[in-house]
Amino acid sequence: MSNNQKKGLLVVISGPSGAGKGTIHAGVLQKLPSLKKSISVTTRQPRKGEEEGVHYYFRTVEQYMQMKQNGEFLETAEVYKNYYGTPKAPVMKILEKGEDVIFEIDICGARQIKQIYPESVLIFIMPPSFEVLEKRLRGRATDAEDVILRRLAESKKELATYKEFDYFVVNDEINTSVENVVSIIKSEKCRVERNDAFINELLK
Ligand code: ADP
Ligand code: 5GP
């Protein structure tokens, strides 16, 4: 994109399972209604209350593989035996219109996004301790014991990648975490390099 084209902001919320990504993502979308949400494709079964095209696009493994082969994804990942992918076309459309988009994806996906799109803003979410993370994973009551233990073990490896991120938000009190992410987004939008198009227009 040229310097005279207004670019949207691409924000990525990531972190270990149970960190609070989904909760924070929902809170931020409520506070910033102009922010667009990227809807991922997944091969996992819908959970109770999840709707097609709202929470995810639910596809078979065959359909997902075909989309991957067609180059329809911006990034993909296998997370706990299911496939996930961010559809490329809707995201590109949002950014080209100068609108902002938020992703809630795993760490592997976040790293891919930073490589493809270095201007993206990567936010790592982590509870105040591994003990709290374990409590929240259990409290969520969506996973079996062996899954919880696997996720906890994985979270230590995931935390080690924090330096690849732009921001680190300790998810202690939920409202504060949401506010912190909202502040990050607002500040990023004021960065000089993100306002080239506007400044060039003023100087015309
Ligand atoms: P993730 O999307 O990262 O897997 P969730 O958003 O599902 O994590 O959060 C995991 C659990 O922790 C959920 O039950 C959620 O309600 C709870 N939770 C999230 N943030 C907080 C917080 N700041 N304080 C207390 N509980 C939280
Ligand atoms: P869940 O199945 O619980 O909704 O999500 C499991 C994990 O997959 C979460 O860590 C979530 O952030 C991640 N995830 C959801 N969509 C995508 C996606 O499109 N790409 C990647 N890389 N991860 C995703």
mmCIF file of C-alpha atoms and ligand atoms in Angstrom:
data_model
loop_
_atom_site.group_PDB
_atom_site.id
_atom_site.type_symbol
_atom_site.label_atom_id
_atom_site.label_comp_id
_atom_site.label_asym_id
_atom_site.label_seq_id
_atom_site.Cartn_x
_atom_site.Cartn_y
_atom_site.Cartn_z
ATOM 1 C CA MET A 1 0.000 0.000 0.000
ATOM 2 C CA SER A 2 1.284 3.494 -0.815
ATOM 3 C CA ASN A 3 1.909 6.242 1.737
ATOM 4 C CA ASN A 4 -1.102 8.107 0.439
ATOM 5 C CA GLN A 5 -3.478 5.290 1.149
ATOM 6 C CA LYS A 6 -5.108 5.230 4.583
ATOM 7 C CA LYS A 7 -4.282 1.909 6.219
ATOM 8 C CA GLY A 8 -6.381 0.154 8.808
ATOM 9 C CA LEU A 9 -4.882 -1.282 11.984
ATOM 10 C CA LEU A 10 -4.513 -5.052 12.348
ATOM 11 C CA VAL A 11 -4.628 -6.052 16.022
ATOM 12 C CA VAL A 12 -3.874 -9.581 17.211
ATOM 13 C CA ILE A 13 -4.922 -10.849 20.639
ATOM 14 C CA SER A 14 -3.026 -14.001 21.529
ATOM 15 C CA GLY A 15 -1.786 -16.033 24.486
ATOM 16 C CA PRO A 16 -2.182 -19.477 26.033
ATOM 17 C CA SER A 17 -5.505 -21.263 26.239
ATOM 18 C CA GLY A 18 -7.436 -19.934 29.254
ATOM 19 C CA ALA A 19 -5.503 -16.634 29.310
ATOM 20 C CA GLY A 20 -8.698 -14.672 28.709
ATOM 21 C CA LYS A 21 -8.313 -13.899 24.986
ATOM 22 C CA GLY A 22 -11.957 -14.562 24.162
ATOM 23 C CA THR A 23 -13.246 -12.578 27.142
ATOM 24 C CA ILE A 24 -10.991 -9.592 26.408
ATOM 25 C CA HIS A 25 -11.730 -9.750 22.664
ATOM 26 C CA ALA A 26 -15.477 -9.530 23.378
ATOM 27 C CA GLY A 27 -14.981 -6.650 25.851
ATOM 28 C CA VAL A 28 -12.841 -4.660 23.418
ATOM 29 C CA LEU A 29 -15.367 -5.112 20.595
ATOM 30 C CA GLN A 30 -18.061 -3.716 22.870
ATOM 31 C CA LYS A 31 -15.972 -0.656 23.730
ATOM 32 C CA LEU A 32 -14.812 -0.026 20.168
ATOM 33 C CA PRO A 33 -17.818 -0.749 17.946
ATOM 34 C CA SER A 34 -16.041 0.448 14.786
ATOM 35 C CA LEU A 35 -13.448 -2.314 15.184
ATOM 36 C CA LYS A 36 -14.149 -5.209 12.814
ATOM 37 C CA LYS A 37 -13.854 -8.790 13.964
ATOM 38 C CA SER A 38 -12.119 -11.395 11.810
ATOM 39 C CA ILE A 39 -14.171 -14.588 11.671
ATOM 40 C CA SER A 40 -12.035 -17.715 11.411
ATOM 41 C CA VAL A 41 -12.682 -21.023 9.733
ATOM 42 C CA THR A 42 -12.460 -24.076 11.975
ATOM 43 C CA THR A 43 -12.848 -27.820 11.572
ATOM 44 C CA ARG A 44 -14.006 -28.288 15.159
ATOM 45 C CA GLN A 45 -17.634 -28.902 16.048
ATOM 46 C CA PRO A 46 -19.697 -25.868 17.118
ATOM 47 C CA ARG A 47 -20.140 -25.509 20.884
ATOM 48 C CA LYS A 48 -23.522 -24.789 22.402
ATOM 49 C CA GLY A 49 -24.617 -21.285 21.418
ATOM 50 C CA GLU A 50 -22.032 -20.870 18.652
ATOM 51 C CA GLU A 51 -23.404 -19.705 15.313
ATOM 52 C CA GLU A 52 -22.125 -20.201 11.778
ATOM 53 C CA GLY A 53 -20.630 -16.964 10.453
ATOM 54 C CA VAL A 54 -20.817 -15.268 13.849
ATOM 55 C CA HIS A 55 -18.336 -17.158 15.993
ATOM 56 C CA TYR A 56 -16.691 -19.235 13.255
ATOM 57 C CA TYR A 57 -17.245 -20.659 9.796
ATOM 58 C CA PHE A 58 -17.557 -24.363 10.588
ATOM 59 C CA ARG A 59 -16.119 -26.525 7.803
ATOM 60 C CA THR A 60 -15.140 -30.160 7.252
ATOM 61 C CA VAL A 61 -11.448 -31.085 7.109
ATOM 62 C CA GLU A 62 -11.828 -31.624 3.346
ATOM 63 C CA GLN A 63 -13.357 -28.170 2.818
ATOM 64 C CA TYR A 64 -10.656 -26.577 4.998
ATOM 65 C CA MET A 65 -7.867 -28.326 3.081
ATOM 66 C CA GLN A 66 -9.347 -27.173 -0.212
ATOM 67 C CA MET A 67 -9.458 -23.561 1.029
ATOM 68 C CA LYS A 68 -5.857 -23.876 2.203
ATOM 69 C CA GLN A 69 -4.783 -25.254 -1.144
ATOM 70 C CA ASN A 70 -6.583 -22.388 -2.917
ATOM 71 C CA GLY A 71 -4.541 -19.897 -0.877
ATOM 72 C CA GLU A 72 -7.638 -18.489 0.817
ATOM 73 C CA PHE A 73 -6.016 -18.145 4.268
ATOM 74 C CA LEU A 74 -3.821 -15.400 5.676
ATOM 75 C CA GLU A 75 -2.553 -17.763 8.363
ATOM 76 C CA THR A 76 -3.409 -21.243 9.559
ATOM 77 C CA ALA A 77 -2.749 -23.384 12.609
ATOM 78 C CA GLU A 78 -3.539 -26.734 14.119
ATOM 79 C CA VAL A 79 -4.677 -26.171 17.686
ATOM 80 C CA TYR A 80 -5.349 -29.184 19.883
ATOM 81 C CA LYS A 81 -6.189 -31.441 16.921
ATOM 82 C CA ASN A 82 -8.451 -29.007 15.065
ATOM 83 C CA TYR A 83 -7.569 -26.800 12.121
ATOM 84 C CA TYR A 84 -8.083 -23.046 12.136
ATOM 85 C CA GLY A 85 -7.537 -20.375 9.526
ATOM 86 C CA THR A 86 -8.107 -16.664 8.983
ATOM 87 C CA PRO A 87 -9.805 -15.985 5.634
ATOM 88 C CA LYS A 88 -7.630 -13.523 3.712
ATOM 89 C CA ALA A 89 -10.117 -11.652 1.476
ATOM 90 C CA PRO A 90 -12.359 -10.072 4.175
ATOM 91 C CA VAL A 91 -9.322 -8.862 6.158
ATOM 92 C CA MET A 92 -7.712 -7.267 3.106
ATOM 93 C CA LYS A 93 -10.983 -5.532 2.248
ATOM 94 C CA ILE A 94 -11.286 -4.079 5.774
ATOM 95 C CA LEU A 95 -7.679 -2.819 5.847
ATOM 96 C CA GLU A 96 -7.868 -1.330 2.349
ATOM 97 C CA LYS A 97 -10.950 0.629 3.401
ATOM 98 C CA GLY A 98 -8.842 2.084 6.229
ATOM 99 C CA GLU A 99 -10.861 0.237 8.870
ATOM 100 C CA ASP A 100 -9.398 -1.620 11.838
ATOM 101 C CA VAL A 101 -9.605 -5.356 12.433
ATOM 102 C CA ILE A 102 -8.990 -7.564 15.463
ATOM 103 C CA PHE A 103 -7.997 -11.252 15.476
ATOM 104 C CA GLU A 104 -8.185 -13.635 18.395
ATOM 105 C CA ILE A 105 -5.795 -16.411 17.395
ATOM 106 C CA ASP A 106 -3.171 -18.750 18.809
ATOM 107 C CA ILE A 107 0.514 -17.886 19.155
ATOM 108 C CA CYS A 108 1.587 -19.757 16.045
ATOM 109 C CA GLY A 109 -0.933 -17.737 13.996
ATOM 110 C CA ALA A 110 0.167 -14.465 15.632
ATOM 111 C CA ARG A 111 3.765 -15.106 14.570
ATOM 112 C CA GLN A 112 2.683 -15.774 10.984
ATOM 113 C CA ILE A 113 0.732 -12.503 10.919
ATOM 114 C CA LYS A 114 3.752 -10.491 12.126
ATOM 115 C CA GLN A 115 5.842 -11.979 9.311
ATOM 116 C CA ILE A 116 3.314 -11.245 6.587
ATOM 117 C CA TYR A 117 2.178 -7.915 7.982
ATOM 118 C CA PRO A 118 4.890 -6.283 10.145
ATOM 119 C CA GLU A 119 2.674 -3.251 10.857
ATOM 120 C CA SER A 120 0.313 -5.507 12.829
ATOM 121 C CA VAL A 121 0.053 -5.001 16.597
ATOM 122 C CA LEU A 122 0.534 -8.198 18.597
ATOM 123 C CA ILE A 123 -0.801 -8.318 22.152
ATOM 124 C CA PHE A 124 0.115 -11.187 24.468
ATOM 125 C CA ILE A 125 -2.452 -11.971 27.176
ATOM 126 C CA MET A 126 -1.372 -13.824 30.314
ATOM 127 C CA PRO A 127 -3.031 -14.302 33.736
ATOM 128 C CA PRO A 128 -1.002 -13.128 36.769
ATOM 129 C CA SER A 129 0.361 -16.656 37.416
ATOM 130 C CA PHE A 130 0.230 -20.237 36.172
ATOM 131 C CA GLU A 131 -1.831 -21.077 39.274
ATOM 132 C CA VAL A 132 -4.476 -18.552 38.216
ATOM 133 C CA LEU A 133 -4.333 -19.865 34.642
ATOM 134 C CA GLU A 134 -4.996 -23.391 35.936
ATOM 135 C CA LYS A 135 -7.883 -22.158 38.098
ATOM 136 C CA ARG A 136 -9.467 -20.388 35.127
ATOM 137 C CA LEU A 137 -9.070 -23.382 32.834
ATOM 138 C CA ARG A 138 -10.805 -25.531 35.445
ATOM 139 C CA GLY A 139 -13.427 -22.863 36.152
ATOM 140 C CA ARG A 140 -14.322 -22.664 32.468
ATOM 141 C CA ALA A 141 -15.324 -26.338 32.716
ATOM 142 C CA THR A 142 -15.048 -26.911 28.974
ATOM 143 C CA ASP A 143 -12.078 -29.284 29.006
ATOM 144 C CA ALA A 144 -11.341 -32.753 30.368
ATOM 145 C CA GLU A 145 -8.542 -33.156 32.936
ATOM 146 C CA ASP A 146 -5.972 -34.482 30.436
ATOM 147 C CA VAL A 147 -6.729 -31.540 28.100
ATOM 148 C CA ILE A 148 -6.259 -29.039 30.966
ATOM 149 C CA LEU A 149 -2.903 -30.589 31.876
ATOM 150 C CA ARG A 150 -1.766 -30.511 28.238
ATOM 151 C CA ARG A 151 -2.799 -26.872 27.908
ATOM 152 C CA LEU A 152 -0.948 -25.925 31.100
ATOM 153 C CA ALA A 153 2.246 -27.623 29.910
ATOM 154 C CA GLU A 154 1.915 -25.912 26.529
ATOM 155 C CA SER A 155 1.358 -22.500 28.177
ATOM 156 C CA LYS A 156 4.919 -22.475 29.589
ATOM 157 C CA LYS A 157 6.377 -22.936 26.105
ATOM 158 C CA GLU A 158 3.991 -20.330 24.719
ATOM 159 C CA LEU A 159 4.985 -17.746 27.331
ATOM 160 C CA ALA A 160 8.602 -18.095 26.177
ATOM 161 C CA THR A 161 7.634 -16.410 22.876
ATOM 162 C CA TYR A 162 6.580 -13.138 24.553
ATOM 163 C CA LYS A 163 9.450 -11.119 23.040
ATOM 164 C CA GLU A 164 7.955 -11.556 19.578
ATOM 165 C CA PHE A 165 4.956 -9.500 20.705
ATOM 166 C CA ASP A 166 4.525 -5.719 20.866
ATOM 167 C CA TYR A 167 2.525 -5.588 24.117
ATOM 168 C CA PHE A 168 2.016 -7.763 27.181
ATOM 169 C CA VAL A 169 -1.235 -7.481 29.138
ATOM 170 C CA VAL A 170 -1.479 -9.216 32.504
ATOM 171 C CA ASN A 171 -5.093 -10.310 32.728
ATOM 172 C CA ASP A 172 -5.774 -9.873 36.438
ATOM 173 C CA GLU A 173 -8.968 -7.805 36.657
ATOM 174 C CA ILE A 174 -11.002 -8.133 33.465
ATOM 175 C CA ASN A 175 -12.174 -4.508 33.115
ATOM 176 C CA THR A 176 -8.605 -3.251 33.525
ATOM 177 C CA SER A 177 -7.378 -5.717 30.894
ATOM 178 C CA VAL A 178 -10.050 -4.581 28.433
ATOM 179 C CA GLU A 179 -9.167 -0.932 29.141
ATOM 180 C CA ASN A 180 -5.476 -1.665 28.600
ATOM 181 C CA VAL A 181 -6.128 -3.251 25.214
ATOM 182 C CA VAL A 182 -8.423 -0.361 24.234
ATOM 183 C CA SER A 183 -5.644 2.093 25.244
ATOM 184 C CA ILE A 184 -3.087 0.186 23.174
ATOM 185 C CA ILE A 185 -5.339 0.352 20.119
ATOM 186 C CA LYS A 186 -6.071 4.066 20.598
ATOM 187 C CA SER A 187 -2.366 4.880 21.051
ATOM 188 C CA GLU A 188 -1.306 2.799 18.052
ATOM 189 C CA LYS A 189 -3.773 4.710 15.892
ATOM 190 C CA CYS A 190 -1.994 7.951 16.869
ATOM 191 C CA ARG A 191 1.471 6.757 15.811
ATOM 192 C CA VAL A 192 3.065 9.147 13.324
ATOM 193 C CA GLU A 193 3.740 6.423 10.739
ATOM 194 C CA ARG A 194 0.090 5.375 10.779
ATOM 195 C CA ASN A 195 -0.987 8.910 9.871
ATOM 196 C CA ASP A 196 1.121 9.429 6.740
ATOM 197 C CA ALA A 197 -1.910 9.510 4.452
ATOM 198 C CA PHE A 198 -3.696 12.097 6.585
ATOM 199 C CA ILE A 199 -0.591 14.286 6.993
ATOM 200 C CA ASN A 200 0.205 14.131 3.261
ATOM 201 C CA GLU A 201 -3.376 15.200 2.527
ATOM 202 C CA LEU A 202 -3.011 18.185 4.923
ATOM 203 C CA LEU A 203 0.249 19.221 3.278
ATOM 204 C CA LYS A 204 -1.136 19.089 -0.272
HETATM 205 P P1 ADP B 1 -9.060 -18.016 26.192
HETATM 206 O O1 ADP B 1 -9.979 -17.434 25.146
HETATM 207 O O2 ADP B 1 -7.726 -17.329 26.227
HETATM 208 O O3 ADP B 1 -8.926 -19.501 26.117
HETATM 209 P P2 ADP B 1 -11.242 -17.313 28.037
HETATM 210 O O4 ADP B 1 -11.574 -15.924 27.611
HETATM 211 O O5 ADP B 1 -12.148 -18.436 27.626
HETATM 212 O O6 ADP B 1 -9.718 -17.673 27.606
HETATM 213 O O7 ADP B 1 -11.080 -17.299 29.621
HETATM 214 C C1 ADP B 1 -10.847 -18.486 30.361
HETATM 215 C C2 ADP B 1 -11.744 -18.480 31.622
HETATM 216 O O8 ADP B 1 -11.277 -17.459 32.498
HETATM 217 C C3 ADP B 1 -13.205 -18.164 31.311
HETATM 218 O O9 ADP B 1 -14.027 -18.939 32.176
HETATM 219 C C4 ADP B 1 -13.318 -16.664 31.620
HETATM 220 O O10 ADP B 1 -14.626 -16.311 32.032
HETATM 221 C C5 ADP B 1 -12.315 -16.505 32.758
HETATM 222 N N1 ADP B 1 -11.645 -15.190 32.820
HETATM 223 C C6 ADP B 1 -11.110 -14.502 31.785
HETATM 224 N N2 ADP B 1 -10.538 -13.351 32.231
HETATM 225 C C7 ADP B 1 -10.735 -13.333 33.564
HETATM 226 C C8 ADP B 1 -10.371 -12.403 34.608
HETATM 227 N N3 ADP B 1 -9.684 -11.289 34.349
HETATM 228 N N4 ADP B 1 -10.710 -12.705 35.864
HETATM 229 C C9 ADP B 1 -11.391 -13.850 36.157
HETATM 230 N N5 ADP B 1 -11.769 -14.772 35.234
HETATM 231 C C10 ADP B 1 -11.435 -14.520 33.944
HETATM 232 P P1 5GP B 2 -11.493 -22.466 20.345
HETATM 233 O O1 5GP B 2 -11.632 -23.757 19.609
HETATM 234 O O2 5GP B 2 -11.446 -22.646 21.841
HETATM 235 O O3 5GP B 2 -12.492 -21.437 19.890
HETATM 236 O O4 5GP B 2 -10.062 -21.874 19.942
HETATM 237 C C1 5GP B 2 -8.898 -22.610 20.203
HETATM 238 C C2 5GP B 2 -7.677 -21.776 19.886
HETATM 239 O O5 5GP B 2 -7.620 -21.492 18.491
HETATM 240 C C3 5GP B 2 -7.647 -20.413 20.595
HETATM 241 O O6 5GP B 2 -6.325 -20.229 21.083
HETATM 242 C C4 5GP B 2 -7.964 -19.435 19.497
HETATM 243 O O7 5GP B 2 -7.355 -18.192 19.732
HETATM 244 C C5 5GP B 2 -7.318 -20.125 18.302
HETATM 245 N N1 5GP B 2 -7.859 -19.697 17.008
HETATM 246 C C6 5GP B 2 -9.140 -19.409 16.677
HETATM 247 N N2 5GP B 2 -9.217 -19.036 15.387
HETATM 248 C C7 5GP B 2 -7.962 -19.082 14.895
HETATM 249 C C8 5GP B 2 -7.395 -18.780 13.603
HETATM 250 O O8 5GP B 2 -8.040 -18.412 12.636
HETATM 251 N N3 5GP B 2 -6.053 -18.954 13.502
HETATM 252 C C9 5GP B 2 -5.269 -19.359 14.527
HETATM 253 N N4 5GP B 2 -3.959 -19.462 14.312
HETATM 254 N N5 5GP B 2 -5.770 -19.655 15.726
HETATM 255 C C10 5GP B 2 -7.097 -19.514 15.912
#
